[in-house]
Amino acid sequence: MTATTIKTMKTASPLKLLWQFKLRLQRWLLFAASITFTLLVFVQVVSRYIFNYSIFGIEESASYLAAVMYFIGAAYGTHVKEHISASIVDTVFKPGLFVDFAHFLTRVISTLLCAYLCWETWHLVQFNLEFDTSSVELRIPMAWVYGGMLVGMALMTFYFFIEVIEACTDFFKHKQ
């Protein structure tokens, strides 16, 4: 670590440190999941097409890993504001009150939609915990898979809520 990094860590608030840890954890999970997914698919392709043998459970574990990776990746994309958006308002209208209101409204809708999907995913996790469901081949508890999706949805909801606050601040700045 550099002296600047150490100095920053000493002066940073506990919440900021927690925030940075959460982001590092997300990046690490995405990196590890990407490498693992790539290796699983590579091994399956090599075993199937070179050795004419399919390894039991690789396709199942790769698909579940991909689902969790997509949700955590979507959450991280939301954090860095690189999520998919149709910014026709920014293209057609000049910056100002209307554009700020449109941004505020889209972020509120995104937050509410993600919160609803988070709620539904929570029910899915509860169902799978209650009935102790597991995957067909490897007997992976399905609550783990849906739990990863729930974490991604919760993070997206949180990040969109932060964007609502930012958009609200921008709206009131232009209104004055």
mmCIF file of C-alpha atoms in Angstrom:
data_model
loop_
_atom_site.group_PDB
_atom_site.id
_atom_site.type_symbol
_atom_site.label_atom_id
_atom_site.label_comp_id
_atom_site.label_asym_id
_atom_site.label_seq_id
_atom_site.Cartn_x
_atom_site.Cartn_y
_atom_site.Cartn_z
ATOM 1 C CA MET A 1 0.000 0.000 0.000
ATOM 2 C CA THR A 2 1.126 3.493 -0.713
ATOM 3 C CA ALA A 3 1.419 6.218 1.893
ATOM 4 C CA THR A 4 -1.543 8.022 0.317
ATOM 5 C CA THR A 5 -3.727 4.919 0.605
ATOM 6 C CA ILE A 6 -2.787 4.437 4.243
ATOM 7 C CA LYS A 7 -3.433 8.134 5.012
ATOM 8 C CA THR A 8 -6.826 7.946 3.259
ATOM 9 C CA MET A 9 -7.777 4.829 5.225
ATOM 10 C CA LYS A 10 -6.889 6.540 8.527
ATOM 11 C CA THR A 11 -9.038 9.592 7.771
ATOM 12 C CA ALA A 12 -11.958 7.780 6.117
ATOM 13 C CA SER A 13 -15.161 7.223 8.047
ATOM 14 C CA PRO A 14 -16.228 3.684 8.964
ATOM 15 C CA LEU A 15 -19.170 3.949 6.542
ATOM 16 C CA LYS A 16 -16.874 4.943 3.693
ATOM 17 C CA LEU A 17 -14.567 2.034 4.500
ATOM 18 C CA LEU A 18 -17.553 -0.319 4.580
ATOM 19 C CA TRP A 19 -18.744 1.091 1.240
ATOM 20 C CA GLN A 20 -15.317 0.551 -0.337
ATOM 21 C CA PHE A 21 -15.115 -2.965 1.111
ATOM 22 C CA LYS A 22 -18.539 -3.782 -0.367
ATOM 23 C CA LEU A 23 -17.439 -2.569 -3.794
ATOM 24 C CA ARG A 24 -14.154 -4.501 -3.620
ATOM 25 C CA LEU A 25 -16.094 -7.608 -2.589
ATOM 26 C CA GLN A 26 -18.464 -7.179 -5.547
ATOM 27 C CA ARG A 27 -15.548 -6.785 -7.975
ATOM 28 C CA TRP A 28 -13.770 -9.788 -6.476
ATOM 29 C CA LEU A 29 -16.940 -11.924 -6.684
ATOM 30 C CA LEU A 30 -17.460 -10.899 -10.295
ATOM 31 C CA PHE A 31 -13.843 -11.683 -11.169
ATOM 32 C CA ALA A 32 -13.891 -15.055 -9.397
ATOM 33 C CA ALA A 33 -17.281 -15.982 -10.881
ATOM 34 C CA SER A 34 -16.137 -14.992 -14.383
ATOM 35 C CA ILE A 35 -12.961 -17.059 -14.159
ATOM 36 C CA THR A 36 -14.801 -20.032 -12.659
ATOM 37 C CA PHE A 37 -17.581 -19.831 -15.262
ATOM 38 C CA THR A 38 -15.050 -19.644 -18.096
ATOM 39 C CA LEU A 39 -13.108 -22.619 -16.735
ATOM 40 C CA LEU A 40 -16.265 -24.690 -16.279
ATOM 41 C CA VAL A 41 -17.403 -24.035 -19.834
ATOM 42 C CA PHE A 42 -13.886 -24.683 -21.185
ATOM 43 C CA VAL A 43 -13.610 -27.999 -19.329
ATOM 44 C CA GLN A 44 -17.062 -29.056 -20.522
ATOM 45 C CA VAL A 45 -16.303 -28.190 -24.159
ATOM 46 C CA VAL A 46 -12.922 -29.970 -24.079
ATOM 47 C CA SER A 47 -14.337 -33.049 -22.359
ATOM 48 C CA ARG A 48 -17.319 -33.253 -24.675
ATOM 49 C CA TYR A 49 -15.706 -32.553 -28.042
ATOM 50 C CA ILE A 50 -12.190 -33.913 -27.547
ATOM 51 C CA PHE A 51 -12.786 -36.814 -25.161
ATOM 52 C CA ASN A 52 -16.417 -37.437 -26.147
ATOM 53 C CA TYR A 53 -17.399 -37.414 -22.480
ATOM 54 C CA SER A 54 -19.654 -34.993 -20.626
ATOM 55 C CA ILE A 55 -18.735 -34.290 -16.999
ATOM 56 C CA PHE A 56 -21.697 -34.623 -14.668
ATOM 57 C CA GLY A 57 -22.982 -31.361 -13.198
ATOM 58 C CA ILE A 58 -20.784 -28.833 -14.981
ATOM 59 C CA GLU A 59 -23.579 -27.370 -17.097
ATOM 60 C CA GLU A 60 -25.836 -27.041 -14.075
ATOM 61 C CA SER A 61 -23.206 -25.370 -11.908
ATOM 62 C CA ALA A 62 -22.150 -23.053 -14.761
ATOM 63 C CA SER A 63 -25.714 -21.918 -15.404
ATOM 64 C CA TYR A 64 -26.393 -21.222 -11.701
ATOM 65 C CA LEU A 65 -23.079 -19.417 -11.376
ATOM 66 C CA ALA A 66 -23.949 -17.337 -14.445
ATOM 67 C CA ALA A 67 -27.319 -16.341 -12.970
ATOM 68 C CA VAL A 68 -25.722 -15.128 -9.747
ATOM 69 C CA MET A 69 -22.940 -13.427 -11.713
ATOM 70 C CA TYR A 70 -25.496 -11.567 -13.857
ATOM 71 C CA PHE A 71 -27.323 -10.200 -10.833
ATOM 72 C CA ILE A 72 -24.185 -9.126 -8.965
ATOM 73 C CA GLY A 73 -22.868 -7.656 -12.233
ATOM 74 C CA ALA A 74 -26.119 -5.785 -12.802
ATOM 75 C CA ALA A 75 -25.862 -4.365 -9.285
ATOM 76 C CA TYR A 76 -22.295 -3.241 -9.880
ATOM 77 C CA GLY A 77 -23.302 -1.751 -13.235
ATOM 78 C CA THR A 78 -26.032 0.167 -11.442
ATOM 79 C CA HIS A 79 -23.507 1.473 -8.921
ATOM 80 C CA VAL A 80 -21.155 2.805 -11.603
ATOM 81 C CA LYS A 81 -24.161 4.134 -13.548
ATOM 82 C CA GLU A 82 -23.367 1.966 -16.565
ATOM 83 C CA HIS A 83 -26.740 0.239 -16.559
ATOM 84 C CA ILE A 84 -28.858 0.177 -19.689
ATOM 85 C CA SER A 85 -30.903 3.314 -20.172
ATOM 86 C CA ALA A 86 -32.809 4.968 -22.971
ATOM 87 C CA SER A 87 -31.703 8.572 -22.679
ATOM 88 C CA ILE A 88 -33.904 10.101 -25.362
ATOM 89 C CA VAL A 89 -34.778 12.917 -22.955
ATOM 90 C CA ASP A 90 -31.092 13.914 -22.787
ATOM 91 C CA THR A 91 -30.886 13.822 -26.580
ATOM 92 C CA VAL A 92 -34.031 15.835 -27.332
ATOM 93 C CA PHE A 93 -34.115 18.372 -24.491
ATOM 94 C CA LYS A 94 -31.567 20.812 -23.124
ATOM 95 C CA PRO A 95 -30.372 20.316 -19.543
ATOM 96 C CA GLY A 96 -32.698 21.923 -17.085
ATOM 97 C CA LEU A 97 -35.769 21.427 -14.971
ATOM 98 C CA PHE A 98 -37.603 19.037 -17.347
ATOM 99 C CA VAL A 99 -34.556 16.794 -17.846
ATOM 100 C CA ASP A 100 -33.884 16.733 -14.100
ATOM 101 C CA PHE A 101 -37.506 15.803 -13.407
ATOM 102 C CA ALA A 102 -37.376 13.050 -16.053
ATOM 103 C CA HIS A 103 -34.206 11.655 -14.447
ATOM 104 C CA PHE A 104 -35.837 11.786 -11.029
ATOM 105 C CA LEU A 105 -38.958 10.010 -12.310
ATOM 106 C CA THR A 106 -37.039 7.245 -14.122
ATOM 107 C CA ARG A 107 -34.936 6.590 -11.049
ATOM 108 C CA VAL A 108 -38.016 6.408 -8.825
ATOM 109 C CA ILE A 109 -39.611 3.927 -11.239
ATOM 110 C CA SER A 110 -36.373 1.898 -11.385
ATOM 111 C CA THR A 111 -36.127 1.860 -7.591
ATOM 112 C CA LEU A 112 -39.740 0.769 -7.158
ATOM 113 C CA LEU A 113 -39.424 -1.919 -9.832
ATOM 114 C CA CYS A 114 -36.227 -3.281 -8.289
ATOM 115 C CA ALA A 115 -37.782 -3.165 -4.808
ATOM 116 C CA TYR A 116 -40.769 -5.153 -6.079
ATOM 117 C CA LEU A 117 -38.512 -7.722 -7.760
ATOM 118 C CA CYS A 118 -36.418 -7.872 -4.593
ATOM 119 C CA TRP A 119 -39.575 -8.598 -2.596
ATOM 120 C CA GLU A 120 -40.589 -11.364 -5.002
ATOM 121 C CA THR A 121 -37.081 -12.847 -4.965
ATOM 122 C CA TRP A 122 -37.204 -12.827 -1.154
ATOM 123 C CA HIS A 123 -40.394 -14.907 -1.343
ATOM 124 C CA LEU A 124 -38.662 -17.268 -3.758
ATOM 125 C CA VAL A 125 -35.767 -17.697 -1.308
ATOM 126 C CA GLN A 126 -38.215 -18.303 1.552
ATOM 127 C CA PHE A 127 -40.109 -20.900 -0.499
ATOM 128 C CA ASN A 128 -36.904 -22.744 -1.336
ATOM 129 C CA LEU A 129 -35.755 -22.658 2.278
ATOM 130 C CA GLU A 130 -39.121 -23.891 3.518
ATOM 131 C CA PHE A 131 -39.295 -26.820 1.113
ATOM 132 C CA ASP A 132 -35.539 -27.459 1.096
ATOM 133 C CA THR A 133 -35.395 -27.604 -2.696
ATOM 134 C CA SER A 134 -32.166 -28.530 -4.417
ATOM 135 C CA SER A 135 -30.914 -28.787 -7.970
ATOM 136 C CA VAL A 136 -31.441 -31.933 -9.979
ATOM 137 C CA GLU A 137 -27.885 -33.045 -10.667
ATOM 138 C CA LEU A 138 -25.631 -31.698 -7.931
ATOM 139 C CA ARG A 139 -28.266 -31.241 -5.210
ATOM 140 C CA ILE A 140 -27.210 -27.608 -4.715
ATOM 141 C CA PRO A 141 -29.652 -25.870 -2.352
ATOM 142 C CA MET A 142 -31.686 -23.603 -4.623
ATOM 143 C CA ALA A 143 -31.918 -21.034 -1.838
ATOM 144 C CA TRP A 144 -28.197 -20.355 -2.444
ATOM 145 C CA VAL A 145 -28.819 -19.567 -6.093
ATOM 146 C CA TYR A 146 -31.858 -17.404 -5.397
ATOM 147 C CA GLY A 147 -30.023 -15.864 -2.447
ATOM 148 C CA GLY A 148 -27.337 -14.594 -4.820
ATOM 149 C CA MET A 149 -30.050 -13.164 -7.018
ATOM 150 C CA LEU A 150 -31.636 -11.534 -3.951
ATOM 151 C CA VAL A 151 -28.327 -9.892 -2.999
ATOM 152 C CA GLY A 152 -27.996 -8.499 -6.538
ATOM 153 C CA MET A 153 -31.590 -7.197 -6.530
ATOM 154 C CA ALA A 154 -31.163 -5.633 -3.079
ATOM 155 C CA LEU A 155 -27.974 -3.888 -4.174
ATOM 156 C CA MET A 156 -29.649 -2.626 -7.365
ATOM 157 C CA THR A 157 -32.552 -1.279 -5.309
ATOM 158 C CA PHE A 158 -30.118 0.443 -2.958
ATOM 159 C CA TYR A 159 -28.051 1.951 -5.785
ATOM 160 C CA PHE A 160 -31.147 3.178 -7.639
ATOM 161 C CA PHE A 161 -32.393 4.724 -4.385
ATOM 162 C CA ILE A 162 -29.109 6.614 -4.100
ATOM 163 C CA GLU A 163 -29.643 7.792 -7.689
ATOM 164 C CA VAL A 164 -33.133 9.010 -6.680
ATOM 165 C CA ILE A 165 -31.565 11.129 -3.942
ATOM 166 C CA GLU A 166 -28.955 12.486 -6.385
ATOM 167 C CA ALA A 167 -31.637 13.239 -9.009
ATOM 168 C CA CYS A 168 -33.800 14.933 -6.380
ATOM 169 C CA THR A 169 -30.843 17.096 -5.352
ATOM 170 C CA ASP A 170 -30.179 18.026 -9.013
ATOM 171 C CA PHE A 171 -33.871 18.820 -9.517
ATOM 172 C CA PHE A 172 -33.994 21.196 -6.555
ATOM 173 C CA LYS A 173 -30.695 22.843 -7.574
ATOM 174 C CA HIS A 174 -32.165 23.773 -10.973
ATOM 175 C CA LYS A 175 -35.487 24.779 -9.469
ATOM 176 C CA GLN A 176 -33.882 27.543 -7.382
#
